[in-house]
Coordinates of C-alpha atoms in Angstrom, one line a residue:
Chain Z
X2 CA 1.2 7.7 8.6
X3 CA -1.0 10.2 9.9
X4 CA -4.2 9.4 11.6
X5 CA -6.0 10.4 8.9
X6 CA -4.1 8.3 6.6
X7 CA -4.6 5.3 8.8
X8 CA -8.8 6.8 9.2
X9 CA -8.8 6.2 4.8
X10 CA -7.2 3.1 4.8
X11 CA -9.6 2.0 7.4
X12 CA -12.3 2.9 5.7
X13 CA -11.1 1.5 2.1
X14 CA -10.8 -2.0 3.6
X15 CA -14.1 -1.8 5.8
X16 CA -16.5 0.0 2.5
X17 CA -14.4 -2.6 -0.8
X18 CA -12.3 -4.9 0.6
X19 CA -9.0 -3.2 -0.6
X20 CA -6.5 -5.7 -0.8
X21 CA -4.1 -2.6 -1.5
X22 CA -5.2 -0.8 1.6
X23 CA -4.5 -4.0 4.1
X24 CA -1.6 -4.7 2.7
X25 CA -0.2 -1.4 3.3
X26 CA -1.5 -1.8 7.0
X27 CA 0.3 -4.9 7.1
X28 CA 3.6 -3.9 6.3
X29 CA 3.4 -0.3 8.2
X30 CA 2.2 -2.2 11.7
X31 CA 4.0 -5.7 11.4
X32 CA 7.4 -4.9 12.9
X33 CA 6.3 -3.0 15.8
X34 CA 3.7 -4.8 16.4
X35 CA 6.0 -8.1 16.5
X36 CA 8.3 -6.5 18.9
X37 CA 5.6 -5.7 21.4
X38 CA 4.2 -9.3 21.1
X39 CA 7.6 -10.2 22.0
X40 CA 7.1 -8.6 25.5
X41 CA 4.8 -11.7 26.2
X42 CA 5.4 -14.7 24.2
X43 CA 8.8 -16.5 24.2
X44 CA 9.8 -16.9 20.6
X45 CA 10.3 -15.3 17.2
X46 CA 7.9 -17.8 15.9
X47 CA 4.7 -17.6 18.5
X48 CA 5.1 -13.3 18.1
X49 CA 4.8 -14.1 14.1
X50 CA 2.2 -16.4 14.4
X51 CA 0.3 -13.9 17.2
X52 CA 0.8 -10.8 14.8
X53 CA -0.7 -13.1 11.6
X54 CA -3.7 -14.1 13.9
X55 CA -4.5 -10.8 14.7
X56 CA -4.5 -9.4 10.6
X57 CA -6.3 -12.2 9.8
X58 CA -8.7 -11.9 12.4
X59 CA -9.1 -7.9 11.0
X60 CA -9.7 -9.1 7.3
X61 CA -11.9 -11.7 7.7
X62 CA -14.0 -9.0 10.4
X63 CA -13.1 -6.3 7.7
X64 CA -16.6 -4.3 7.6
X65 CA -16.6 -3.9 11.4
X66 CA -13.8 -2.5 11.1
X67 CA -14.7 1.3 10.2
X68 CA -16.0 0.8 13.9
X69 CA -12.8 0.9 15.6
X70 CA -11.9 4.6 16.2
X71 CA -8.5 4.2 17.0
X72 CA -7.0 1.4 14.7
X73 CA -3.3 1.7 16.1
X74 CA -4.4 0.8 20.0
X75 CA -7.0 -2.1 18.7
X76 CA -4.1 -3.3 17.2
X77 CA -2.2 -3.5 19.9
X78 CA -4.5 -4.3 22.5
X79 CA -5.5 -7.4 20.0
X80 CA -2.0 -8.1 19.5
X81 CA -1.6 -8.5 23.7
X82 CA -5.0 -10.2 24.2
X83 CA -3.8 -13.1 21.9
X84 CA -0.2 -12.9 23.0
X85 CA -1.8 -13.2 26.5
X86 CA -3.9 -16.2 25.5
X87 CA -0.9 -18.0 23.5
X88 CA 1.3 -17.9 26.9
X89 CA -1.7 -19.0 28.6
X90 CA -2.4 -22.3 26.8
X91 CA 1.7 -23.0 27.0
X92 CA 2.6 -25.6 29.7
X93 CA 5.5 -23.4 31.0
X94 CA 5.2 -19.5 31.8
X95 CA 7.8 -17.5 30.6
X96 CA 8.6 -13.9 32.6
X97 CA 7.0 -11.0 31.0
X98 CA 10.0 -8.9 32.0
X99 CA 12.5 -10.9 29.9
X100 CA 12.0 -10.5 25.8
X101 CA 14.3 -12.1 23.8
X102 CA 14.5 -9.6 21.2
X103 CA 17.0 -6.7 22.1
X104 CA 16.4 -3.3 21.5
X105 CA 19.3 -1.2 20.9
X106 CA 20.0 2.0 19.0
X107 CA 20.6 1.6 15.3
X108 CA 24.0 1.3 14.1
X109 CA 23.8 1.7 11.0
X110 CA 21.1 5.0 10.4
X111 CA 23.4 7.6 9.5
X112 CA 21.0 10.8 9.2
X113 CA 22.8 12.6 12.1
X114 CA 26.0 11.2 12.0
X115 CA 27.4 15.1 12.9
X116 CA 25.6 15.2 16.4
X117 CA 25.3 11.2 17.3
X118 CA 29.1 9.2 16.3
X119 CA 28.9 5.4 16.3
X120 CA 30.7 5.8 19.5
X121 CA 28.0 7.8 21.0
X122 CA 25.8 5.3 20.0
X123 CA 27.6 2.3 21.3
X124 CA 27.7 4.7 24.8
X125 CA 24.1 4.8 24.8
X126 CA 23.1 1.3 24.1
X127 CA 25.6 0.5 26.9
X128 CA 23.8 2.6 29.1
X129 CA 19.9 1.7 27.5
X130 CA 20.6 -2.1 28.3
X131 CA 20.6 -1.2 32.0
X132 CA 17.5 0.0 32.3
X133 CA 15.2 -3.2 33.1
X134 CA 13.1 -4.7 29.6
X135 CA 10.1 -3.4 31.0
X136 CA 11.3 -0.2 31.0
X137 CA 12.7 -0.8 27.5
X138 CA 10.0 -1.7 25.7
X139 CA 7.7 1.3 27.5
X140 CA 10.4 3.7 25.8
X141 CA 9.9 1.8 22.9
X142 CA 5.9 2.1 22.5
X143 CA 6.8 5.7 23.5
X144 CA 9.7 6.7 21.7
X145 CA 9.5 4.9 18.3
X146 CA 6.2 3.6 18.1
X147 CA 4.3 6.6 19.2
X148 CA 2.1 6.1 21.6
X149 CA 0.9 8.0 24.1
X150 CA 1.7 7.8 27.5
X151 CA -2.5 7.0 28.4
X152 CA -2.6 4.6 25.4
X153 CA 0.8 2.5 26.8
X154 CA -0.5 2.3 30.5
X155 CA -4.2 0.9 29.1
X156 CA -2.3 -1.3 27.1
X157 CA 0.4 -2.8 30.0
X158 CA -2.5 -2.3 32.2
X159 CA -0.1 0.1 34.6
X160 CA -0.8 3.2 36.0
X161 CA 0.3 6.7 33.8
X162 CA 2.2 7.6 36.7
X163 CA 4.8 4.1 35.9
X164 CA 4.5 4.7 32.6
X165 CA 6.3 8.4 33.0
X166 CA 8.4 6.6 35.8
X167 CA 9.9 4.4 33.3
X168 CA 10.7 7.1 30.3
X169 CA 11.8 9.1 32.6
X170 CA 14.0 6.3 33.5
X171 CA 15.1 5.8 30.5
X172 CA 15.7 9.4 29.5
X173 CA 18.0 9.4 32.6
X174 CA 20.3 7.0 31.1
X175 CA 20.5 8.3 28.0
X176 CA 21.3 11.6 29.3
X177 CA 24.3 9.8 31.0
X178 CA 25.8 8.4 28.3
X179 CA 25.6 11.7 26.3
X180 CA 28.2 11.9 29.1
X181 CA 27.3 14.9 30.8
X182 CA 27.5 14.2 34.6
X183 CA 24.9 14.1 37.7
X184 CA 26.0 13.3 41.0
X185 CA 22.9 11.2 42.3
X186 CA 23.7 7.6 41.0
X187 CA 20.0 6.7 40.2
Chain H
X25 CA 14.3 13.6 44.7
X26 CA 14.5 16.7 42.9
X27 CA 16.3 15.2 39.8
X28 CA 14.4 12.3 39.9
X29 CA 11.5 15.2 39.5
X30 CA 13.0 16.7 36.9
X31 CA 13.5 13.7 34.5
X32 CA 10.0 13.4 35.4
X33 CA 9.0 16.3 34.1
X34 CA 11.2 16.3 30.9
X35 CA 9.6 12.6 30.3
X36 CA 6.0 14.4 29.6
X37 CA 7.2 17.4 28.0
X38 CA 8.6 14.6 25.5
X39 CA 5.4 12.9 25.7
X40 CA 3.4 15.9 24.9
X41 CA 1.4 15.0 28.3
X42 CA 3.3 18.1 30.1
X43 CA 0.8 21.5 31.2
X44 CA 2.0 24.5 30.7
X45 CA 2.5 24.9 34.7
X46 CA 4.4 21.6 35.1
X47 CA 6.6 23.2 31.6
X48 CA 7.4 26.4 33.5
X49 CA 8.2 24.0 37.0
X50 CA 10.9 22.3 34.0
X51 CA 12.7 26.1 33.0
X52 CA 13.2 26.3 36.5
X53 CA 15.9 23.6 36.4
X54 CA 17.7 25.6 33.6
X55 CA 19.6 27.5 36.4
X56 CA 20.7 23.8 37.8
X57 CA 24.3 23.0 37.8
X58 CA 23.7 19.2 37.0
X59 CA 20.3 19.2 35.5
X60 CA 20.4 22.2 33.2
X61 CA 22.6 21.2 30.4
X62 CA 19.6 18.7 29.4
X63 CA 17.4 21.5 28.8
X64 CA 17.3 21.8 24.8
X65 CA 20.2 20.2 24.5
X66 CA 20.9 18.8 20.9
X67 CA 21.9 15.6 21.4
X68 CA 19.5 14.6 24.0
X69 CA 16.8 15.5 21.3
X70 CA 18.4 13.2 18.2
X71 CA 19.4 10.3 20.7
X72 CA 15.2 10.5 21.3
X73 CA 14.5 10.7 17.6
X74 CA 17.2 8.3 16.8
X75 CA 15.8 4.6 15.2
X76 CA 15.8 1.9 17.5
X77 CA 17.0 -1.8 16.1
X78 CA 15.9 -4.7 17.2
X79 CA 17.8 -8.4 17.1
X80 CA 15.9 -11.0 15.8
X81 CA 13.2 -9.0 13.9
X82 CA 10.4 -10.3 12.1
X83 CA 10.3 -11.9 8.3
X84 CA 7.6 -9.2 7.2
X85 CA 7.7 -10.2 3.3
X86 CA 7.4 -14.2 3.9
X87 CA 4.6 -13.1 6.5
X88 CA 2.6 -11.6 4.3
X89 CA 3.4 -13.7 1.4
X90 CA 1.4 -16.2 3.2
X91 CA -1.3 -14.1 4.1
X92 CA -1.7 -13.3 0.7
X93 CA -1.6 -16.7 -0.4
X94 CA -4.3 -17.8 2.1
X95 CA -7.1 -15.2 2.2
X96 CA -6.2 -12.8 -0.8
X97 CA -5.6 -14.5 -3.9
X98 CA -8.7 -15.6 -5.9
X99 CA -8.3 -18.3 -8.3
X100 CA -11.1 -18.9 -11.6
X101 CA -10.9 -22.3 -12.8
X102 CA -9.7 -23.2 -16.4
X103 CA -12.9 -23.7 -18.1
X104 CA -13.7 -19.3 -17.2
X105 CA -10.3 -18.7 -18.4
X106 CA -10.2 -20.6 -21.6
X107 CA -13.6 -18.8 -22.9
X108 CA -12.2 -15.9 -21.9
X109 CA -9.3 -15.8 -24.2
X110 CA -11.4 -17.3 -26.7
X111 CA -13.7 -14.4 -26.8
X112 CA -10.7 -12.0 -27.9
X113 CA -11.6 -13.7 -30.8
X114 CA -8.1 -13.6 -32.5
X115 CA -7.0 -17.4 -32.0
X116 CA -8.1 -18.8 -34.7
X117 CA -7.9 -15.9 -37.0
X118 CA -4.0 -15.4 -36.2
X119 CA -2.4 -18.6 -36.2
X120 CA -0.3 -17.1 -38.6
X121 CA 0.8 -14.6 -36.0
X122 CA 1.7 -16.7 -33.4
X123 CA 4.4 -18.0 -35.4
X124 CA 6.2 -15.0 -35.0
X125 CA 6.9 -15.3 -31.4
X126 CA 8.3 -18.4 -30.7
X127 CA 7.3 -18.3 -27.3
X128 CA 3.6 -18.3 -27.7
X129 CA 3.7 -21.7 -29.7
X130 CA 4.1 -22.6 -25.8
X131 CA 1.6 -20.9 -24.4
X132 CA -1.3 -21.5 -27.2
X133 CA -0.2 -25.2 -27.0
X134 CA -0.9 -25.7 -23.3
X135 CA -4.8 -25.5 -22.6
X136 CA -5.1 -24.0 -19.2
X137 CA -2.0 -21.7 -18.1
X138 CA -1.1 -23.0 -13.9
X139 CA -1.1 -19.5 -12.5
X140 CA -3.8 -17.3 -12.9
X141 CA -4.5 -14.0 -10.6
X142 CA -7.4 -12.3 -10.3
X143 CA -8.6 -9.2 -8.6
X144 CA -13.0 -8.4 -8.4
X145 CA -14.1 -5.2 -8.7
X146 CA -13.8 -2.8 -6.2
X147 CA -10.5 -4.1 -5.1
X148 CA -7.0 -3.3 -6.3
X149 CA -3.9 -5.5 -5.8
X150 CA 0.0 -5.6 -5.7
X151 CA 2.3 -9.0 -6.5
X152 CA 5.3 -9.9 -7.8
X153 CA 5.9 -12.4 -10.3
X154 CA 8.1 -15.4 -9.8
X155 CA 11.1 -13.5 -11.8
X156 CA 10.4 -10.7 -9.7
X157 CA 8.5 -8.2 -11.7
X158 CA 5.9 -6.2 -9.9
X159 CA 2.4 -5.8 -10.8
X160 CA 0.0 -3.6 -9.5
X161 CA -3.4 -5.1 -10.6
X162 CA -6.0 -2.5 -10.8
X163 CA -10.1 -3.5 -10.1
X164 CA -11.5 -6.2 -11.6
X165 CA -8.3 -7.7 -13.6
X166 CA -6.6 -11.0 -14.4
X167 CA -3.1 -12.3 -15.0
X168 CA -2.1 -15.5 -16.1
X169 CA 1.5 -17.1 -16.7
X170 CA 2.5 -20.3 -17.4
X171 CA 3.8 -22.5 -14.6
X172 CA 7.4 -22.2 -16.4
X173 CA 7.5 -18.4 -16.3
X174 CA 10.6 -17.0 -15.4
X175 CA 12.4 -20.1 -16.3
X176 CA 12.3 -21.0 -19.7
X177 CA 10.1 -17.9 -20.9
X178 CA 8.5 -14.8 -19.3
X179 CA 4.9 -15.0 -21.1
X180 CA 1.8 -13.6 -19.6
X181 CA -1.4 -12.5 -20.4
X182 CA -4.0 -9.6 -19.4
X183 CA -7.5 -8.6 -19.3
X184 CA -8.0 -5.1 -17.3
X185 CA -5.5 -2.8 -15.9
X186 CA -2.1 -3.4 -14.5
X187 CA 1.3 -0.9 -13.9
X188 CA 4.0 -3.5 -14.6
X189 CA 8.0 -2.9 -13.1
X190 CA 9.3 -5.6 -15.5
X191 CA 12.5 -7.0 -13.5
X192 CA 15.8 -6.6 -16.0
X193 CA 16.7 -9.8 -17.8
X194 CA 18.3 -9.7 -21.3
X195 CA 18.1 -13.6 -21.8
X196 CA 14.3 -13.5 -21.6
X197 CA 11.9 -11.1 -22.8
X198 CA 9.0 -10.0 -21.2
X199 CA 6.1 -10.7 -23.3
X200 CA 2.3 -9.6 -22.5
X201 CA -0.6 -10.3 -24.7
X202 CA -3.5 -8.3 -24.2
X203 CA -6.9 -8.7 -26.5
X204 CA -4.8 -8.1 -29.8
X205 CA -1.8 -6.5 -29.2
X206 CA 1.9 -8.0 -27.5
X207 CA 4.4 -5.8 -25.7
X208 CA 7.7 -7.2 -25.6
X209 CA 9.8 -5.5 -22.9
X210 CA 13.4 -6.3 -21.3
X211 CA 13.2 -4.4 -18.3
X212 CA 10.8 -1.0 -17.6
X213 CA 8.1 0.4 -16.1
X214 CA 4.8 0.8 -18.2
X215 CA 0.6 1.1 -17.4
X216 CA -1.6 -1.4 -19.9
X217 CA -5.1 -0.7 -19.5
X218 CA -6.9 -3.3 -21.8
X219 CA -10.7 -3.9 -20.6
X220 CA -12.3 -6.7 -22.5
X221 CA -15.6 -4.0 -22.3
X222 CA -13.7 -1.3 -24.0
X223 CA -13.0 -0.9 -27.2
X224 CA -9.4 0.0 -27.2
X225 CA -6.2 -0.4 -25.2
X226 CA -4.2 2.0 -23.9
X227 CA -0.1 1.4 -23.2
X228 CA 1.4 3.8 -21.5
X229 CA 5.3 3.5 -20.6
X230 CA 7.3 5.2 -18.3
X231 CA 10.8 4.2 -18.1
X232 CA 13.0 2.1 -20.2
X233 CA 11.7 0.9 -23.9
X234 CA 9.0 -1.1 -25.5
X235 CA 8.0 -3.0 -28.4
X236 CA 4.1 -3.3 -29.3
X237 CA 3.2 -5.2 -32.1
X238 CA -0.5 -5.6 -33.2
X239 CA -1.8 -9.0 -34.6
X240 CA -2.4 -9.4 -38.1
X241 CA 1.2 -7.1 -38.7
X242 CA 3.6 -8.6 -37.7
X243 CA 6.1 -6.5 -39.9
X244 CA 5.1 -3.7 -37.9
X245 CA 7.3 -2.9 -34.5
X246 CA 6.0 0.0 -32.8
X247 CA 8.8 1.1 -30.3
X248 CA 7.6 3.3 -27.8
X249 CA 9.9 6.0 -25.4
X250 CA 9.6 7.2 -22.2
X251 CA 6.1 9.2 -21.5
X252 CA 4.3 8.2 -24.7
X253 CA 1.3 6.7 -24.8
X254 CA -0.4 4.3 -27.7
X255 CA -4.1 3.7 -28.0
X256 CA -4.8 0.7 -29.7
X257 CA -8.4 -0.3 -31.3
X258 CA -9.5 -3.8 -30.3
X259 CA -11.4 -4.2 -33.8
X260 CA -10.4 -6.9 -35.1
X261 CA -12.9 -7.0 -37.3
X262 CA -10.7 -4.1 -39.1
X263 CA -7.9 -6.3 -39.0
X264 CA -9.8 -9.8 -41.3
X265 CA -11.3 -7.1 -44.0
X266 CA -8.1 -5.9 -44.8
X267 CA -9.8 -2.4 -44.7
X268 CA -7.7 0.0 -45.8
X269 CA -7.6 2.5 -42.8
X270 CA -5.4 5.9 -42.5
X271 CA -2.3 5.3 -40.1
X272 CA -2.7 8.6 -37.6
X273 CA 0.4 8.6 -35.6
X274 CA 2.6 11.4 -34.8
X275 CA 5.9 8.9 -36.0
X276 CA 6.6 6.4 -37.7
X277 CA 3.5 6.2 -40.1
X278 CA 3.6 5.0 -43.7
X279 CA 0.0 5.5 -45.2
X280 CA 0.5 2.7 -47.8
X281 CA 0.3 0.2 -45.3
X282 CA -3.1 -1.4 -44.8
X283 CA -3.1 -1.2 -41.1
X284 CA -5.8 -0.2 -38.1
X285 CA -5.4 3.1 -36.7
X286 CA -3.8 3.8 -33.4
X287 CA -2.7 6.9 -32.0
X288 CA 0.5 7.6 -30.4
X289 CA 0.6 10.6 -28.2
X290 CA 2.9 12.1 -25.4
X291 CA 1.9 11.9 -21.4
X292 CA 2.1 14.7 -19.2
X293 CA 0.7 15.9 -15.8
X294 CA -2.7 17.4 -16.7
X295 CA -2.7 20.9 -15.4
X296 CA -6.6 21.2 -14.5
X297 CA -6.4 17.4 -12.3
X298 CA -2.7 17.9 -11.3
X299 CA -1.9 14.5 -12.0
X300 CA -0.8 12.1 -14.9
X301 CA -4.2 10.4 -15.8
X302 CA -2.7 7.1 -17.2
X303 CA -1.1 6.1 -13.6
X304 CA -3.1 7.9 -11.3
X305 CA -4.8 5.2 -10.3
X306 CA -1.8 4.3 -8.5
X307 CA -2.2 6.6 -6.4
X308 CA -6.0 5.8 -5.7
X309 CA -7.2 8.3 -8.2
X310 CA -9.9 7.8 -10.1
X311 CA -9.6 10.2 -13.3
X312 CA -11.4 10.6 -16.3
X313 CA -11.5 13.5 -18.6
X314 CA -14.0 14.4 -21.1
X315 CA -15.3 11.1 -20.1
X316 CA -18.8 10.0 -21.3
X317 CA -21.0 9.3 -18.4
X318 CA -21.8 5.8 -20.0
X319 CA -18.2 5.3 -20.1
X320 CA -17.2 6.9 -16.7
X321 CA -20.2 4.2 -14.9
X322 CA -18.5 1.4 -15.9
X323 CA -15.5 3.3 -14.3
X324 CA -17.0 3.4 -10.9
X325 CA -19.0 0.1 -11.0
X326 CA -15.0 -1.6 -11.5
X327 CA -13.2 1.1 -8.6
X328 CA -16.0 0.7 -6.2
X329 CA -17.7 -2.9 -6.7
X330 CA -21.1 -1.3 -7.1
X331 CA -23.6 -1.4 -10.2
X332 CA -25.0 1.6 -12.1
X333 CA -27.6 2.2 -14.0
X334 CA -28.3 5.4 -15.8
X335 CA -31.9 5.6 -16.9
X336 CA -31.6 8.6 -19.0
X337 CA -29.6 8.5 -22.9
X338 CA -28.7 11.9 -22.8
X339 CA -27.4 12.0 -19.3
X340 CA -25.5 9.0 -20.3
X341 CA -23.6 10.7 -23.2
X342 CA -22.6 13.9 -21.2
X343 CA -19.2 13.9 -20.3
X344 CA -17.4 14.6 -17.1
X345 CA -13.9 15.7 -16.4
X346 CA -12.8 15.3 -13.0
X347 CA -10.8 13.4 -10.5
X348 CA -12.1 11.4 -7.2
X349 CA -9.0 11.7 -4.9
X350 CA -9.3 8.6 -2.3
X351 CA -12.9 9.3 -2.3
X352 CA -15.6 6.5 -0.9
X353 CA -18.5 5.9 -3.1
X354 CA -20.8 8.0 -1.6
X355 CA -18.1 11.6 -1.7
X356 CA -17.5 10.4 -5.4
X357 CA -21.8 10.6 -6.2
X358 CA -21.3 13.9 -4.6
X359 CA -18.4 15.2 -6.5
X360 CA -20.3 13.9 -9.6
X361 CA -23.4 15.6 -8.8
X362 CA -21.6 19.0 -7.9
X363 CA -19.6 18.7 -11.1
X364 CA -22.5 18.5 -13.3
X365 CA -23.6 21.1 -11.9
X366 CA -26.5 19.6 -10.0
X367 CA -28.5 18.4 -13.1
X368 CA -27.3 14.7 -11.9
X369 CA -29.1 13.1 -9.1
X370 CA -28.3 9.8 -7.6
X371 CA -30.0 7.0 -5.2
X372 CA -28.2 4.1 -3.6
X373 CA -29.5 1.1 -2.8
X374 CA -27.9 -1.4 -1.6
X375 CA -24.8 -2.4 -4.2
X376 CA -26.8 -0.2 -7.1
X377 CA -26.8 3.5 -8.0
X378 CA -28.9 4.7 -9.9
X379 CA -28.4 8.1 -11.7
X380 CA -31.2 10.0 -12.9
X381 CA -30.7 13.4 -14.8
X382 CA -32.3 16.5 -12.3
X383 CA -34.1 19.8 -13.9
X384 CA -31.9 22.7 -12.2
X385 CA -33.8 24.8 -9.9
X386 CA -35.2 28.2 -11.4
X387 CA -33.6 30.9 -10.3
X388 CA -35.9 33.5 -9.0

């Protein structure tokens, strides 16, 4: 969805309450806004629960929202505030650096099966789950949720500089397991 | 490190954050022995635009499901709906009917169907029905089923504007009652637009087949194809005289009968709004063509949740043709205005427009 597109559904929800609008909303920011929560919180269930919080908090706010000029980082900043806040009132911490949820290459997209064989896959989810999950899920909000390299460092609350650090990190490794050699090992 | 420098810089050409002097610093690395080969190379660039998966991802559907459940759907108690189908005014007068579909002895028997959804106006929905039919439910709509639907009998009833993708199942029909028509379907995809304001009903299907029948003839089994349309008159006051009205359909029309007239009529992409007017709605279009103004109000007041109120008799009666294309309110009052070619004018206030007819400036 283009900005624009996101700008009219904004404004559909915010002007008549458009159940239509929100619920396409829902299901385009759900998943990748799950997996982010999942950076913070510790289970499958508390990222669901965080992501539900933060849609309902939206519609039941739903005439501020034409407000908000950029809908896909309030989302996200929302969805770490209350991911944040969940961890918080938990007795135990969990590390931020460890998600439980993997992220790997698809198997099973086959749109460029001529340039990327399942092998070639396999290689570079080998070399991917090196990288530390930091890193990971910065090439994630980089690479598939596409955000920009300013939006992910106000988000993580980083610097630009270790945002470019890490894809650059992570464009190392794939670049080795496309299996074309380097001689410095880092 | 000078590699470490160069993934660096290929990280923000990626990124689009790269200037143009730090994208010349990259070419320089084209002459590398190591680095080089990364340079527009092909599979670098789909392993970036390949998908990522993730393990243990999220239950989207159930998610919203209960979203939905807990701050969408509205709910009208009984007592609204049972004067509501009342009002159609045909229960009494076609008992006889009923009989015909052996399902509805069901449905008229039970006072107050369980399930009843409802959208206001200015608000459009989408749900799916426990045998997994999908309804889009345009503004200011209501379905009801029974709480049995899907198991023993797929009956439903509605009152506004709904795109139905009737899930297949030969064991039990699909049956929808609308004012005085039923469409019995087995699997397909069709528009009903059946307003309790207007006076007629429009059934417009687009894939598979259906069978309308109008109360009051029951003999008479009007099978529809793919991309027709059939306009039904909600008189029913046509229907107790017996009048003896002329049948003007393009097929299946025997004069003799004593029947009320509805028209049957192809669909197609209308070439001046580049759409197909019946569904465009689906597509958050409002269209009308050759639309009274009178007529076209009650059109906006149901898309956009406002009022209007046209002062002026003969500006109501004018017709418009046009199309508002994911337009807000106040971009639609423009549009309007423009297309009548500024002798509308408009005022908002509040929820309420009111449209006033405008003398067109003298042209000097």
């Amino acid at each position: 969805m283009s900005p624009l597109d996101l700008q009219l559904l904004q404004e559909k929800i915010a002007r008549s309450g458009d159940e239509l609008a929100f619920e396409k909303l829902y299901h385009y920011f759900f998943a990748p806004l799950y997996h982010f929560s999942r950076l913070y919180t510790g289970s499958k269930e508390e990222s669901e629960e965080v992501v539900q919080d933060v849609f309902t908090r939206i519609w039941k706010n739903r005439e501020t929202l034409e407000l908000v000029r950029d809908i896909r980082l309030y989302l996200y900043t929302c969805v770490r505030n209350t991911s944040l806040n969940y961890r918080n009132s938990r007795k135990h911490f969990q590390e931020a650096d460890l998600p439980n949820s993997e992220i790997l290459f698809s198997a099973c997209y086959n749109a460029d099966q001529k340039l990327l064989s399942g092998e070639m896959i396999r290689h570079l989810n080998a070399a991917i789950s090196q990288i530390p999950p930091r890193s990971r899920m910065v090439f994630k909000l980089v690479k598939e949720d596409g955000l920009q390299h300013k939006e992910v460092a106000e988000l993580l609350n980083i610097s630009v500089r270790t945002v470019e650090k890490q894809v650059a990190l992570a464009l190392k490794y794939i670049g080795k397991a496309i299996g074309l050699r380097f001689s410095d090992s880092k | 490190m000078e590699a470490d420098r160069f993934w660096i810089l290929l990280a923000k050409k990626m990124g689009n954050t790269a200037s143009a002097a730090e994208l010349e610093e990259l070419m320089q690395f084209k002459s590398d022995p190591r680095l080089g080969q990364y340079l527009e190379n092909e599979l670098l660039q789909a392993a970036w635009k390949h998908p990522l998966d993730f393990s243990d991802p999220p239950d989207v559907q159930a998610n919203w499901k209960n979203f939905r459940e807990q701050h969408l759907q509205t709910t009208l108690p009984t007592r609204k709906f049972s004067r509501v189908y009342i009002a159609a005014g045909l229960l009494v007068a076609l008992f006889a009917g009923y009989m015909l579909w052996p399902g509805f002895q069901d449905v008229k028997g039970k006072a107050s169907n369980e399930n009843i959804i409802a959208t206001k106006n200015g608000s459009r929905s989408s749900i799916q029905l426990p045998d997994g039919t999908k309804v889009s439910l345009n503004a200011g709509s209501k379905l009801d089923y029974g709480k049995d639907f899907g198991r023993e009998t797929r009956n439903i009833s509605l009152s506004g504007e709904a795109f139905f993708d009737v899930a297949h199942n030969e064991k039990l029909p699909f049956i929808i009652r609308s004012g005085n028509i039923s469409i019995k379907v087995l699997g397909t995809a069709f528009n009903l637009r059946s307003y309790p304001e207007e006076n007629v009903t429009e059934t417009t299907l687009l894939r598979g087949r259906i069978e309308l029948s109008i109360d009051g003839q029951p003999n008479r089994k009007i099978e529809l194809s793919p991309n027709e349309k059939i306009v039904v008159p909600r008189s029913s006051a046509a229907i107790a005289s017996g009048k003896e009205n002329i049948v003007s359909t393009t097929k299946g029309n025997d004069p003799s009968d004593t029947a009320t007239i509805y028209t049957l009529s192809k669909i197609s992409i209308d070439p001046v709004l580049k759409t197909t007017p019946e569904i465009a709605w689906l597509e958050d279009k409002l269209v009308f063509r050759s639309r009274e103004l009178s007529l076209l109000s009650k059109d906006i007041e149901r898309w956009y949740g406002v009022k209007v109120i046209i002062s002026d008799p003969v500006l109501a009666a004018k017709k418009f043709t046009g199309s508002f294309d994911r337009l807000n309110v106040r971009e639609a009052l423009d549009a309007l205005q423009y297309t009548s070619g500024f002798t509308l004018d408009f005022t908002i206030e509040k929820e309420t427009i009111y449209l006033n007819p405008k003398k067109p400036k003298m042209k000097r």
